[in-house]
Short mmCIF file of C-alpha atoms and ligand atoms in Angstrom, two decimals:
data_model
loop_
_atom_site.label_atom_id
_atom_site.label_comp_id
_atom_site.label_asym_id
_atom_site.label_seq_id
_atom_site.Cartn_x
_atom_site.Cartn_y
_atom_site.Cartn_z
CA UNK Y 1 -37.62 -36.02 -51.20
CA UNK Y 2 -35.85 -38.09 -48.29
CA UNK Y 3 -32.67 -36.50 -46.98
CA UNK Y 4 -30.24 -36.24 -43.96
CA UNK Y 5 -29.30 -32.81 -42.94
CA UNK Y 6 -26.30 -31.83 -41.01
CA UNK Y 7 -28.07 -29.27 -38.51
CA UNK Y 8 -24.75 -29.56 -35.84
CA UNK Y 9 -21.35 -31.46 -34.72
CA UNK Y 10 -20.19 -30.40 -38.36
CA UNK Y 11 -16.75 -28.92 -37.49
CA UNK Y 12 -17.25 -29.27 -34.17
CA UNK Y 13 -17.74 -31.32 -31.47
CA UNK Y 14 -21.14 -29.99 -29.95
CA UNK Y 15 -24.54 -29.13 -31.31
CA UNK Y 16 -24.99 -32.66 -32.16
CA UNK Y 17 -28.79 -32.52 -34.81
CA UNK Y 18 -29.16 -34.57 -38.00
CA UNK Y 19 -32.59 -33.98 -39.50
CA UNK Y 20 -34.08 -36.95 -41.00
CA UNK Y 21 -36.94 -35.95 -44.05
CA UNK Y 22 -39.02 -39.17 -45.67
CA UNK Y 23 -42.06 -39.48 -47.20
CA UNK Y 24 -43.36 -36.31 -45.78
CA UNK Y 25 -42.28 -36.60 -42.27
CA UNK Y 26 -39.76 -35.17 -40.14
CA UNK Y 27 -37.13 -37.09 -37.65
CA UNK Y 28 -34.67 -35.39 -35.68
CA UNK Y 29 -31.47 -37.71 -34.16
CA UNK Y 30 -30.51 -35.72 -31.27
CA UNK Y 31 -30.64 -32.05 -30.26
CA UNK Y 32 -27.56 -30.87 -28.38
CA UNK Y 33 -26.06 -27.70 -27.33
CA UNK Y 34 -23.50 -26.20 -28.94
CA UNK Y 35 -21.30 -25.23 -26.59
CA UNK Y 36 -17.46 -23.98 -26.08
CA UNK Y 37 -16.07 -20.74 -28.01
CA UNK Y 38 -18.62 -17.81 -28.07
CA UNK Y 39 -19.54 -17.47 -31.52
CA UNK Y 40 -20.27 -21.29 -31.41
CA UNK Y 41 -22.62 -20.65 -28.55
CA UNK Y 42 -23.95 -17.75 -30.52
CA UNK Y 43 -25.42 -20.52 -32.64
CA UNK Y 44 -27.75 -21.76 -29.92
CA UNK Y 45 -29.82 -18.14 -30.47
CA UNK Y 46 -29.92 -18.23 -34.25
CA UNK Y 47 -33.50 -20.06 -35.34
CA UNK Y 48 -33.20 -23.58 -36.94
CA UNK Y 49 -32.83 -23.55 -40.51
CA UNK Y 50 -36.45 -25.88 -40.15
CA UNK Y 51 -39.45 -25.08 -38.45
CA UNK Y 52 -39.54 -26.64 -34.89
CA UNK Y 53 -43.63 -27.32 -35.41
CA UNK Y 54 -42.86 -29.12 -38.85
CA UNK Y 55 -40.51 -31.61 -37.03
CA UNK Y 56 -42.31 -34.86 -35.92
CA UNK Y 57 -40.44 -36.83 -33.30
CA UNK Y 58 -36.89 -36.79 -31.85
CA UNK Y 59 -34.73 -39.61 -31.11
CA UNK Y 60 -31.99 -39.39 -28.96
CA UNK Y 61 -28.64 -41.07 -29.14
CA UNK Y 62 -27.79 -40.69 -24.83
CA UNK Y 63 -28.29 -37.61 -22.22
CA UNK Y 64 -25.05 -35.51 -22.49
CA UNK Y 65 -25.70 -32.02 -22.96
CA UNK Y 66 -24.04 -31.31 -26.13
CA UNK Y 67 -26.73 -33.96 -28.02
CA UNK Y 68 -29.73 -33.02 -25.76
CA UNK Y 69 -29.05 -29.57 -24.43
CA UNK Y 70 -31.15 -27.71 -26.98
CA UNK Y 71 -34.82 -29.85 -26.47
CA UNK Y 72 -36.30 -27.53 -23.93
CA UNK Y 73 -35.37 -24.68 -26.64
CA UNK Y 74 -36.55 -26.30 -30.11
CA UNK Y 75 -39.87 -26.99 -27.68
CA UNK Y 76 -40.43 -23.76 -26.49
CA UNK Y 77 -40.01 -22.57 -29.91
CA UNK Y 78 -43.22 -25.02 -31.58
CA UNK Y 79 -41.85 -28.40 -31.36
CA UNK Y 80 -44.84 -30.52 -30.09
CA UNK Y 81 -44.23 -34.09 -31.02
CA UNK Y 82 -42.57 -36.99 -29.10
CA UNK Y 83 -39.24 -37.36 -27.59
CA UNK Y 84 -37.81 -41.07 -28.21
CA UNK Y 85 -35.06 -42.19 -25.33
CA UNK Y 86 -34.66 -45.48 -23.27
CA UNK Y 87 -35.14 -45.40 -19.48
CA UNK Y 88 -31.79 -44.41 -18.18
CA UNK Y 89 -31.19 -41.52 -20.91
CA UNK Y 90 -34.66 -40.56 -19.68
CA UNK Y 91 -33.79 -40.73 -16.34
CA UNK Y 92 -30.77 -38.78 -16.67
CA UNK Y 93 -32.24 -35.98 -18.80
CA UNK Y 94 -34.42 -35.25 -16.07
CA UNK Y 95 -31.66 -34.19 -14.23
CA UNK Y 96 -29.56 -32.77 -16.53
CA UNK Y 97 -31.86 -30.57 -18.54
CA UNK Y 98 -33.80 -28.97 -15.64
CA UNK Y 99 -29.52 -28.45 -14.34
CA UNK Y 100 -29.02 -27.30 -17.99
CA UNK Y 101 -31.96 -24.78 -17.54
CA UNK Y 102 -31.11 -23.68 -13.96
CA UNK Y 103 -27.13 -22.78 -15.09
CA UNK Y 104 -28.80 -20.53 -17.70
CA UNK Y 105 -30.75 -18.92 -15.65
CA UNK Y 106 -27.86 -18.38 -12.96
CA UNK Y 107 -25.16 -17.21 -15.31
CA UNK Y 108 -27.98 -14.80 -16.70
CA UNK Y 109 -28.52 -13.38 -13.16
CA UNK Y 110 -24.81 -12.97 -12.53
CA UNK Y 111 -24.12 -11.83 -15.50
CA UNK Y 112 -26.99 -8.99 -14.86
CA UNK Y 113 -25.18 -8.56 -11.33
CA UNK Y 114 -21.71 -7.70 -12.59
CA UNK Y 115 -22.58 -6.07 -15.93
CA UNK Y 116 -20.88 -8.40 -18.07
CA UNK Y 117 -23.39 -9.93 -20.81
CA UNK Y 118 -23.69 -8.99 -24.50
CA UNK Y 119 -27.44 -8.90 -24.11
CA UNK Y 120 -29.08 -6.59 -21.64
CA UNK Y 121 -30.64 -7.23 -19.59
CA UNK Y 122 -28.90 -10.87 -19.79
CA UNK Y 123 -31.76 -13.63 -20.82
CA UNK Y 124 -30.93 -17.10 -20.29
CA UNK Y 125 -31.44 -19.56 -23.72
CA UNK Y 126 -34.42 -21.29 -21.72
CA UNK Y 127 -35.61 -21.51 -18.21
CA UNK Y 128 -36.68 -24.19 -16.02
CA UNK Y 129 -40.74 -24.34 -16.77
CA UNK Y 130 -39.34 -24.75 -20.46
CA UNK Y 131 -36.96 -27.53 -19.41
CA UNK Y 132 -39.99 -28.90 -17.74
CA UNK Y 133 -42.42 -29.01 -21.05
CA UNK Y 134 -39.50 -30.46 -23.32
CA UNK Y 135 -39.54 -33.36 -20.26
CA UNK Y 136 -43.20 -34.05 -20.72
CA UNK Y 137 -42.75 -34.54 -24.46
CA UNK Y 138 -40.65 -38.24 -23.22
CA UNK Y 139 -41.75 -41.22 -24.10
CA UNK Y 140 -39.26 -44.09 -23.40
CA UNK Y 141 -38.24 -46.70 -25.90
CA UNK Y 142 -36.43 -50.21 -25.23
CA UNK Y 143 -33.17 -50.53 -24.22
CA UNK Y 144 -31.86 -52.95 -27.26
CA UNK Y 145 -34.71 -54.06 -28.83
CA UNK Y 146 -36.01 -52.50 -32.52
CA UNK Y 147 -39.00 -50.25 -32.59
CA UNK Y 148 -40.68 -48.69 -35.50
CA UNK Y 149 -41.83 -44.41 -35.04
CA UNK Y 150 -43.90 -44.60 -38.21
CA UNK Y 151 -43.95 -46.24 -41.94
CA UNK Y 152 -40.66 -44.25 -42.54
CA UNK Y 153 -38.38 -45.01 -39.78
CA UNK Y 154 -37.86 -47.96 -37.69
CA UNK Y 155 -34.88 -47.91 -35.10
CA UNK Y 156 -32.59 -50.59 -33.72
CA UNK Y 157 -30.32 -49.59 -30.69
CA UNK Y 158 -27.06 -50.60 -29.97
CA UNK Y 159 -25.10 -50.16 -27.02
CA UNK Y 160 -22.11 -47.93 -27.46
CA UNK Y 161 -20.51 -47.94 -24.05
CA UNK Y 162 -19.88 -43.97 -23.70
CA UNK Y 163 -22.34 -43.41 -20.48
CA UNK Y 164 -25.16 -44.65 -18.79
CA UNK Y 165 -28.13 -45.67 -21.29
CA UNK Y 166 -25.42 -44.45 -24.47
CA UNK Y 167 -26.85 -45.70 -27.98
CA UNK Y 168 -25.36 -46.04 -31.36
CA UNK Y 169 -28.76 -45.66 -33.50
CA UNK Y 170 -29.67 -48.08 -36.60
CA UNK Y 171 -32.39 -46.24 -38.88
CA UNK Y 172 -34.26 -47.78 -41.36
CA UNK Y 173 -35.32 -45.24 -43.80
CA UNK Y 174 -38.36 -46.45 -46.11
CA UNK Y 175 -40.07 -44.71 -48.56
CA UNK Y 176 -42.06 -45.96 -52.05
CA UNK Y 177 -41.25 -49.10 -50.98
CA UNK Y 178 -37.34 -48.45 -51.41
CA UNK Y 179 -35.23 -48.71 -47.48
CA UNK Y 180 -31.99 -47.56 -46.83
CA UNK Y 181 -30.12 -48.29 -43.18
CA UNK Y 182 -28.27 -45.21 -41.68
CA UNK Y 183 -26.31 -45.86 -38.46
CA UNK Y 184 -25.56 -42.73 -36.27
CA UNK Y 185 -22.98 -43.47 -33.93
CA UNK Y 186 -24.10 -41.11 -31.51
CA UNK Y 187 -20.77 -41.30 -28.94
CA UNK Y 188 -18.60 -43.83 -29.06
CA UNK Y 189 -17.02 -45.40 -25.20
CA UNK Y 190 -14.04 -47.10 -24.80
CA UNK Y 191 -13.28 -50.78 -24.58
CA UNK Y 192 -12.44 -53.16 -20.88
CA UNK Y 193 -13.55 -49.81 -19.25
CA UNK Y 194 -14.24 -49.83 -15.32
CA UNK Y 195 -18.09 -49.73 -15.29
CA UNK Y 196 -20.00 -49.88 -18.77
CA UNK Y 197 -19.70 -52.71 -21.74
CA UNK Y 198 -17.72 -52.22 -24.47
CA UNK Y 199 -19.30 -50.34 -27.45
CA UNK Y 200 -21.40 -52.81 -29.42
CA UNK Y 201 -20.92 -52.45 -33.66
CA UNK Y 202 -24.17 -52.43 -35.51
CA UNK Y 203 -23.82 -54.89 -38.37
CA UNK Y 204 -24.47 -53.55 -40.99
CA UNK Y 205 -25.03 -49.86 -43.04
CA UNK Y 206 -25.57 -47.88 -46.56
CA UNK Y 207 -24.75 -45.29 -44.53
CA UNK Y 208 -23.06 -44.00 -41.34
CA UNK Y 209 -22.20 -40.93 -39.17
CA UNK Y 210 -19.47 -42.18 -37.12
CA UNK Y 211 -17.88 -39.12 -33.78
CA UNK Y 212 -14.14 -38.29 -34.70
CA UNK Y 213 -13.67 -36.55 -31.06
CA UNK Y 214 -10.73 -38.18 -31.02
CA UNK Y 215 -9.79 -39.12 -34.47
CA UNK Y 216 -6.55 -37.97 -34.65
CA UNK Y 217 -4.55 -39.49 -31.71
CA UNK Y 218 -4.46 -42.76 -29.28
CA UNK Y 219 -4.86 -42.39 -25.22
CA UNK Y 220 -2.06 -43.03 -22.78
CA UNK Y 221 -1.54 -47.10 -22.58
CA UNK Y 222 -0.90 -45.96 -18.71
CA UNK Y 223 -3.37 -47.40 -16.84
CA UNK Y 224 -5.09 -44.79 -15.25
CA UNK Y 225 -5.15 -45.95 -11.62
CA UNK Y 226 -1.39 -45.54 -11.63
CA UNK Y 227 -1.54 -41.62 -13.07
CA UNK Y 228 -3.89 -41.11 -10.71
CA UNK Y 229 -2.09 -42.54 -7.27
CA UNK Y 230 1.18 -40.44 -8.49
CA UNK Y 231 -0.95 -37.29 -9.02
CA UNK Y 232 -2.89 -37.76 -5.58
CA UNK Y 233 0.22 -38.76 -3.86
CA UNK Y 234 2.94 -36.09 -4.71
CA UNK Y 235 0.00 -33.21 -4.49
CA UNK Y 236 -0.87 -34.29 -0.96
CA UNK Y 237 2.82 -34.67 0.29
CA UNK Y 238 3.22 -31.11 -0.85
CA UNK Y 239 -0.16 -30.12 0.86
CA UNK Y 240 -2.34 -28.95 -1.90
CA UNK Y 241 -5.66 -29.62 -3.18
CA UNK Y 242 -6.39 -32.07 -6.01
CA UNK Y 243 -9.78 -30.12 -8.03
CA UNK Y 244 -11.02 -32.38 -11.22
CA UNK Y 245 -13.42 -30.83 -13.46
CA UNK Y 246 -15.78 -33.50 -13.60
CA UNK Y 247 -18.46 -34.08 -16.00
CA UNK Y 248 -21.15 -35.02 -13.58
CA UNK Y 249 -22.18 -37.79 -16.00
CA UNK Y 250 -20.02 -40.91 -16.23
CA UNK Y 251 -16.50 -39.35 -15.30
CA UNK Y 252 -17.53 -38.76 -11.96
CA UNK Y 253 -18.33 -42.54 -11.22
CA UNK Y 254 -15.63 -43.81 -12.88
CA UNK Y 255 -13.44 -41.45 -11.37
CA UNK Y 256 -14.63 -42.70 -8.09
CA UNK Y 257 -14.29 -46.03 -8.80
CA UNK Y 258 -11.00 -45.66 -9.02
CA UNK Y 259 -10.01 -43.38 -6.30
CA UNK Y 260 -11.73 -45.80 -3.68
CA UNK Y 261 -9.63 -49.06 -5.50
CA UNK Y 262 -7.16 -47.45 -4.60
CA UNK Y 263 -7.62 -46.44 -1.20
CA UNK Y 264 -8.90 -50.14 -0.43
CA UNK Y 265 -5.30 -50.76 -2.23
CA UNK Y 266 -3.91 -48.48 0.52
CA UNK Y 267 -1.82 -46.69 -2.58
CA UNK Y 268 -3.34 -43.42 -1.95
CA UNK Y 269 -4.43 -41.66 1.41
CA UNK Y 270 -8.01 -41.51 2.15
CA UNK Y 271 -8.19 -37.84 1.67
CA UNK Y 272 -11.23 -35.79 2.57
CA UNK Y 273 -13.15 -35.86 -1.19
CA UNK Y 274 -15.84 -33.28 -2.05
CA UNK Y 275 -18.27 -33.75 -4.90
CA UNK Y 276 -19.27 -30.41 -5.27
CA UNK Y 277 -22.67 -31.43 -7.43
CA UNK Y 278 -26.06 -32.45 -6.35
CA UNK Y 279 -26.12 -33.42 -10.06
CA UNK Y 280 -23.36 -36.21 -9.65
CA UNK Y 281 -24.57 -37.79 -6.78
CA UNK Y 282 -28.15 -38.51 -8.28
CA UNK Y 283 -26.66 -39.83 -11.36
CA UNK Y 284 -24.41 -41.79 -9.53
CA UNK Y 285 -27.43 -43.33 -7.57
CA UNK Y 286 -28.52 -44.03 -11.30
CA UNK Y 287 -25.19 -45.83 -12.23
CA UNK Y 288 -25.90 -47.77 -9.08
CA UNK Y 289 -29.80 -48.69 -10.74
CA UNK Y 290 -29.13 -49.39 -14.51
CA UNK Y 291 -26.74 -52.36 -14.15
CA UNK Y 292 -27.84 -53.29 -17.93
CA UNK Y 293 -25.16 -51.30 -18.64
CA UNK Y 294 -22.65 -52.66 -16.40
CA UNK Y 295 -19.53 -55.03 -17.38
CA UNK Y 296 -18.80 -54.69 -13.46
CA UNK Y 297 -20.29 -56.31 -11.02
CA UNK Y 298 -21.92 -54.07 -8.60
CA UNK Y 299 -23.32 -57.31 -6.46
CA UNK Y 300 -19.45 -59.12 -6.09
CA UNK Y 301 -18.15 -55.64 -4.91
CA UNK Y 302 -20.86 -54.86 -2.31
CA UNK Y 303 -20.27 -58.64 -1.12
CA UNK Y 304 -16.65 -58.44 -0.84
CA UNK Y 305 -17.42 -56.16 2.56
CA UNK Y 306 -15.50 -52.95 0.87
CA UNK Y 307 -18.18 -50.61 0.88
CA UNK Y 308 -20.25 -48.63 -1.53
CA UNK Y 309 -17.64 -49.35 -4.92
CA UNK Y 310 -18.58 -45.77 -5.99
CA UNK Y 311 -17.45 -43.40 -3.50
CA UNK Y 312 -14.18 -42.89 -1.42
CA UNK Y 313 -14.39 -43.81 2.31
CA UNK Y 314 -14.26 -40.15 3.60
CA UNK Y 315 -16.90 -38.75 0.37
CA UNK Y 316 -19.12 -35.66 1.14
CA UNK Y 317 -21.65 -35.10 -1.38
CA UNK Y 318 -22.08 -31.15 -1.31
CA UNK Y 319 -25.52 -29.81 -2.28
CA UNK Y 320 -26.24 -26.51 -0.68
CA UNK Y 321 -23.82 -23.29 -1.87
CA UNK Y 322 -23.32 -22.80 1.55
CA UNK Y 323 -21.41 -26.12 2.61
CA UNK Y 324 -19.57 -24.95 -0.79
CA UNK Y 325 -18.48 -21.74 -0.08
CA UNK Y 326 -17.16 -23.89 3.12
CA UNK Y 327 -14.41 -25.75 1.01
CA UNK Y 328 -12.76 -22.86 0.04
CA UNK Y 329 -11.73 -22.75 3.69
CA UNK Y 330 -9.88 -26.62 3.74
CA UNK Y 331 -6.38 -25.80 3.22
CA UNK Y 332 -5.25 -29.39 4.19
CA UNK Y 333 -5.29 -31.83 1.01
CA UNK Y 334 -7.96 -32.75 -0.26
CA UNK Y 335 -9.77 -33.51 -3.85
CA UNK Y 336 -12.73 -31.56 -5.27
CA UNK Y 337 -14.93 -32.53 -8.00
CA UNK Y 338 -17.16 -30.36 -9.54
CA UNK Y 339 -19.08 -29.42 -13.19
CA UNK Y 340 -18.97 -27.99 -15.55
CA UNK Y 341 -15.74 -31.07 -17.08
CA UNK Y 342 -14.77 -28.24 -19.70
CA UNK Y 343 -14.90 -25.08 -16.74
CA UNK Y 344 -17.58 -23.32 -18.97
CA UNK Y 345 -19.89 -22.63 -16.25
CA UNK Y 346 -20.86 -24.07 -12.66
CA UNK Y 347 -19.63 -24.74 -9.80
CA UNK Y 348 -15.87 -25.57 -10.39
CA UNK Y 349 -15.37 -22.04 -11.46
CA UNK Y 350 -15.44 -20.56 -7.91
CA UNK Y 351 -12.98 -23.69 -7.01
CA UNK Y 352 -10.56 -22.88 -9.57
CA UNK Y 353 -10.74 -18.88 -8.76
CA UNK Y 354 -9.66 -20.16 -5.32
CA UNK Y 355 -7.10 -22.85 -6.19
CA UNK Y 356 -5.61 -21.74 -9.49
CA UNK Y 357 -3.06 -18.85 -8.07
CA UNK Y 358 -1.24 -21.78 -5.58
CA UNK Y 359 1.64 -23.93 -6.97
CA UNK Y 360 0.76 -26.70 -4.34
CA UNK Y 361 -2.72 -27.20 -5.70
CA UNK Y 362 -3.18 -29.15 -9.38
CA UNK Y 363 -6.14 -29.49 -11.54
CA UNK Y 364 -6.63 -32.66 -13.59
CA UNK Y 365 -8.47 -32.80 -16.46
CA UNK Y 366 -10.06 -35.71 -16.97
CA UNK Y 367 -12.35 -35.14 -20.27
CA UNK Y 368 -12.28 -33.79 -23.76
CA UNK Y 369 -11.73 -29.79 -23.66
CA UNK Y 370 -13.40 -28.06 -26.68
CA UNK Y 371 -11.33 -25.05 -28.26
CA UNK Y 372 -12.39 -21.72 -26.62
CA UNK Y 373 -13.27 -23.33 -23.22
CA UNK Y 374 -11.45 -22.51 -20.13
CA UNK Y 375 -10.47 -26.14 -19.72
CA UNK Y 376 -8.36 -25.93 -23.32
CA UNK Y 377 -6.70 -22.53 -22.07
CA UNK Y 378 -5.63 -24.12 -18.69
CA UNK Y 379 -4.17 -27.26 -21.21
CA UNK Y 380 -2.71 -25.70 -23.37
CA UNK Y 381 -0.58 -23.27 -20.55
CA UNK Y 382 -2.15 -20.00 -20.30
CA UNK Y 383 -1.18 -18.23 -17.31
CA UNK Y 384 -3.93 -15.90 -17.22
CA UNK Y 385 -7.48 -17.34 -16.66
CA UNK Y 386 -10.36 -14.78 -16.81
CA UNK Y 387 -12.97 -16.04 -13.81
CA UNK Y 388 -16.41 -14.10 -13.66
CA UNK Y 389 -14.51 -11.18 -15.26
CA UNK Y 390 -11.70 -11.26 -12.88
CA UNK Y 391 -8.19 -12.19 -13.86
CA UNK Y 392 -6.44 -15.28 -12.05
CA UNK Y 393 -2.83 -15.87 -11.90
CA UNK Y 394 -2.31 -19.74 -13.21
CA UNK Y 395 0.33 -21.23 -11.03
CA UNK Y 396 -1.28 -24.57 -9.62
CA UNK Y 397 0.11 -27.58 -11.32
CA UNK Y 398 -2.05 -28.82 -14.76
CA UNK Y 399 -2.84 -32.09 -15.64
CA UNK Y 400 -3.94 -34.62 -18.15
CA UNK Y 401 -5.29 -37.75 -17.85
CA UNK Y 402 -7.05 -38.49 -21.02
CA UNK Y 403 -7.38 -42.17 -20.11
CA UNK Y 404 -10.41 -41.11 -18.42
CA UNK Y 405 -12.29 -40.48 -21.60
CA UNK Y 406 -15.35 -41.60 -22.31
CA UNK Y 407 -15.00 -41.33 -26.03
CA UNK Y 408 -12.58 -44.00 -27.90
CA UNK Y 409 -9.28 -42.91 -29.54
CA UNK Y 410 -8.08 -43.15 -32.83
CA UNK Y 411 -7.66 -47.06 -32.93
CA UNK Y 412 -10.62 -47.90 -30.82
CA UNK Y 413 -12.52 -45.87 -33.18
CA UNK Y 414 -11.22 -48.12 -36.25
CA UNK Y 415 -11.81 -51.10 -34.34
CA UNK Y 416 -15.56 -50.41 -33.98
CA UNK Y 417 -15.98 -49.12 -37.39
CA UNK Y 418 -14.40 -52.84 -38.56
CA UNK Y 419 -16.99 -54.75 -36.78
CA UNK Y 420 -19.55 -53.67 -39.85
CA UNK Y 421 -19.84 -56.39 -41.68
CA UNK Y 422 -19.55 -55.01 -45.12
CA UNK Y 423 -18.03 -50.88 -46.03
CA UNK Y 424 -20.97 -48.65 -46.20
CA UNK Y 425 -21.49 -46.67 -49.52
CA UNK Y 426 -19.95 -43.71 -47.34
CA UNK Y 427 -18.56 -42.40 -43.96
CA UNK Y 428 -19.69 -39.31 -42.68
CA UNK Y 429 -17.36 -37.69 -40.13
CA UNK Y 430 -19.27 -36.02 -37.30
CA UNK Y 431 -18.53 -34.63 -34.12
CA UNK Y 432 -14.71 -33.67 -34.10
CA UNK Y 433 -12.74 -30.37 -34.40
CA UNK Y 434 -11.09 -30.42 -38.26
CA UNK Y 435 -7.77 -31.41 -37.62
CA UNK Y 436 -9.28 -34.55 -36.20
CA UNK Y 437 -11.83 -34.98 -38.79
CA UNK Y 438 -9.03 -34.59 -41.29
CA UNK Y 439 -6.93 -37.18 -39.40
CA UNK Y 440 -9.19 -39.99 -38.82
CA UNK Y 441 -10.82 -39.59 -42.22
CA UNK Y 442 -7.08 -40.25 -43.95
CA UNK Y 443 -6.29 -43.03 -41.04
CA UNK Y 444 -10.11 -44.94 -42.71
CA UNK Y 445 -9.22 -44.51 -46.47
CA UNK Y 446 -5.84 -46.06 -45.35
CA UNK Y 447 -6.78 -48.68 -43.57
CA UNK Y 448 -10.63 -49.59 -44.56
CA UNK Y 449 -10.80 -48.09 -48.04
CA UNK Y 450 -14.10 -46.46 -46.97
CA UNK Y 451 -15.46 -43.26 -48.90
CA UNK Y 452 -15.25 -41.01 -46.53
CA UNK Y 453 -16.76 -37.24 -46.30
CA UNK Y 454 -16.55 -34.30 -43.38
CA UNK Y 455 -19.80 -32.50 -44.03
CA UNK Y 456 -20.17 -28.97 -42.87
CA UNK Y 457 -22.76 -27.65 -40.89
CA UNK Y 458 -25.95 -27.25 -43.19
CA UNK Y 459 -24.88 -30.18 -45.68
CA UNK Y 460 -27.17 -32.70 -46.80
CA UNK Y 461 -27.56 -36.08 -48.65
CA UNK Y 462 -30.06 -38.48 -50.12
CA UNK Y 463 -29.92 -42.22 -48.41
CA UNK Y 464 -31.04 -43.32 -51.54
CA UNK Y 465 -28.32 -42.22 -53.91
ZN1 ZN T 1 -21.51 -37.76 -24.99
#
């Protein structure tokens, strides 16, 4: 019997897996990480409610973590078959999966060291040779164009602006001759963004499983040049440090971007700027590659005589721990970017058990924060941040600056769901905390007059119905 089964992102806004069943065969539409509050991670040890060998191919909707982060696991536990992705997701995963596997294997060892983990000895969810099998199992699809996997599914891509190589995913589901079209929105970007193109709106849809990250409010209309020259500006004049939790992926670049605009602009100081990630630098040398993706033009920038458009004139790109360790010792201004965006592991966790206790330091936060991440305690106020087991006084300054997200609001989200050209039998709302879910699916029935359903994790439905 054909179905779609919600395997993650029900409830939540990691974990992203939608198993696809026709005619026999088995598709899977992403394979993220959950990630965030502990029992959620929990989740990434229970087995798959399917056998990984009965599954068939994978198709992925872009890199992130959270929709890819569970690959080298579901292949290390049978999964054999092909893993669909265009060149730049391809490209990125290399990076970020084998830095997926390495953080696991590092917070397993320090966990061991200070006698902190739940399991003991501490095992880490995969390792690095099984990030490197999952990585053999790529085979790269186009960019835009449609490609059929088998007689049951053919695929059309669409770009959806959200990060390098992003897709919102068009299936074609056929079986006895009957076809159904599911679209899976897969993340949704913003619109007139700095770098990428606007998120393109697949026609047409019986179905679709559209993100509600942020279904339940707009972004600031400031533009986010300006928050960011008043943030830079009054932290430096009081001699602290600026330290951004940066997703290495997207935010870093267009972060950036920005902060060297605005030094050309001479509205900022060019302040000494650390990106604390070997990570972000190679995907920023990607950014610099896959212009197919670009509403900016790279070429007109590099002309104009200003310099490399995505760093800041005085940028050093720290790889070693060593020169790491060293930036705890710069107590003139300066900013620091580092991963993990949501402070669940990485780097930015030694900067922050540094920089947190001082009032002239601030942190921004320039990305979604799940609930149970450090990043949503530091939001929402606590003054108490637990570090590596240590407590941390909170008395640095805490920011927002949500205009920096790659996922579209609330209206953005309506907009893109309005270039369908006809209302799909039904909505399904993925990928968003409830009270979001619960939100946007009320703002749709108001303003669409869609059916619209939040499945929970486990749920299933027939295309065909
Ligand atoms: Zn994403």
């Amino acid at each position: 019997m054909t179905k779609i089964t919600f395997l993650g992102a029900a409830g939540a806004v990691t974990g992203s897996k939608y198993l696809v069943e026709a005619g026999g065969k088995c598709l899977l539409v992403d394979c993220g990480l959950f990630q965030g509050a502990r029992d959620l991670r929990q989740k990434n040890w229970d087995r798959l409610p399917v056998d990984p060998a009965s599954i068939d191919w994978i198709v992925l909707t872009h890199a992130h973590i959270d929709h890819t982060g569970y690959l080298p696991r579901i292949a290390s536990d049978g999964f054999r078959g092909p893993i669909f992705a265009n060149a730049a997701t391809h490209e990125l995963c290399n990076l970020l999966l084998l830095d997926s596997a390495h953080l696991q294997e590092e917070d397993a060892k320090f966990a061991a060291k200070k006698g902190y983990s739940k399991h003991s000895p501490p095992l880490p969810l995969y390792t690095t040779e099984e990030a490197q099998q999952a990585l053999a199992q790529f085979r790269e699809i186009p960019r835009s164009d449609p490609f059929t996997i088998s007689p049951q599914f053919s695929v059309k891509p669409y770009d959806a602006g959200h990060i390098l190589g992003s897709s919102s995913l068009q299936i074609t589901i056929t079986e006895n001759g009957k076809s159904a079209t599911v679209v899976f929105s897969g993340d949704v970007g913003r619109y007139n963004q700095a770098i990428l193109n606007d998120p393109a709106s697949p026609p047409r849809a019986d179905y679709v499983l559209c993100e509600s990250t942020y279904g339940d409010r707009d972004h600031p209309t400031t533009p986010p040049d300006d928050c960011i020259a008043e943030i830079v500006n009054r932290t430096a004049k009081r001699g602290g440090a600026i330290v951004i939790p940066a997703f290495a992926v997207g935010r870093t670049q267009t972060l950036m971007y920005i902060l060297r605009q605005l030094e050309n602009q001479q509205r900022i100081p060019k302040l000494p700027t650390f990106v604390d990630s070997p990570m972000a630098s190679n995907v920023t040398d990607l950014y610099i590659k896959h212009r197919e993706d670009h509403r900016l033009s790279f070429q007109k920038l590099e002309q104009s005589g200003d310099g490399d458009p995505l760093d800041t004139h005085e940028v050093h790109m720290v790889r070693s721990v060593e020169d790491s360790k060293k930036i705890n010792a710069i107590k003139t201004p300066c900013i620091i970017m580092a991963a993990s965006g949501m402070c669940t592991g990485g780097r930015i966790l030694h900067h922050l058990e540094q920089r947190l206790s001082d009032a002239r330091n601030v942190v921004i936060f320039a990305g979604y924060q799940a609930d149970g991440t450090l990043g949503r305690y530091l939001l929402s106020g606590g003054k108490d941040a637990r570090i590596h087991g240590q407590h941390i006084p909170v008395r640095a300054e805490i920011q927002e600056v949500s205009q920096f997200s790659a996922h579209s609001d609330r209206t953005e989200m309506i907009r893109w769901l309005s270039g369908f050209q006809a209302p799909p039998k039904r909505l399904f709302l993925i990928h968003g905390e409830p009270d979001a879910a619960q939100s946007f699916s009320a703002r749709v029935q108001q303003q669409l007059h869609w059916n619209v359903s939040i499945p929970k994790l486990g749920d299933s439905f027939d295309p065909f119905a």
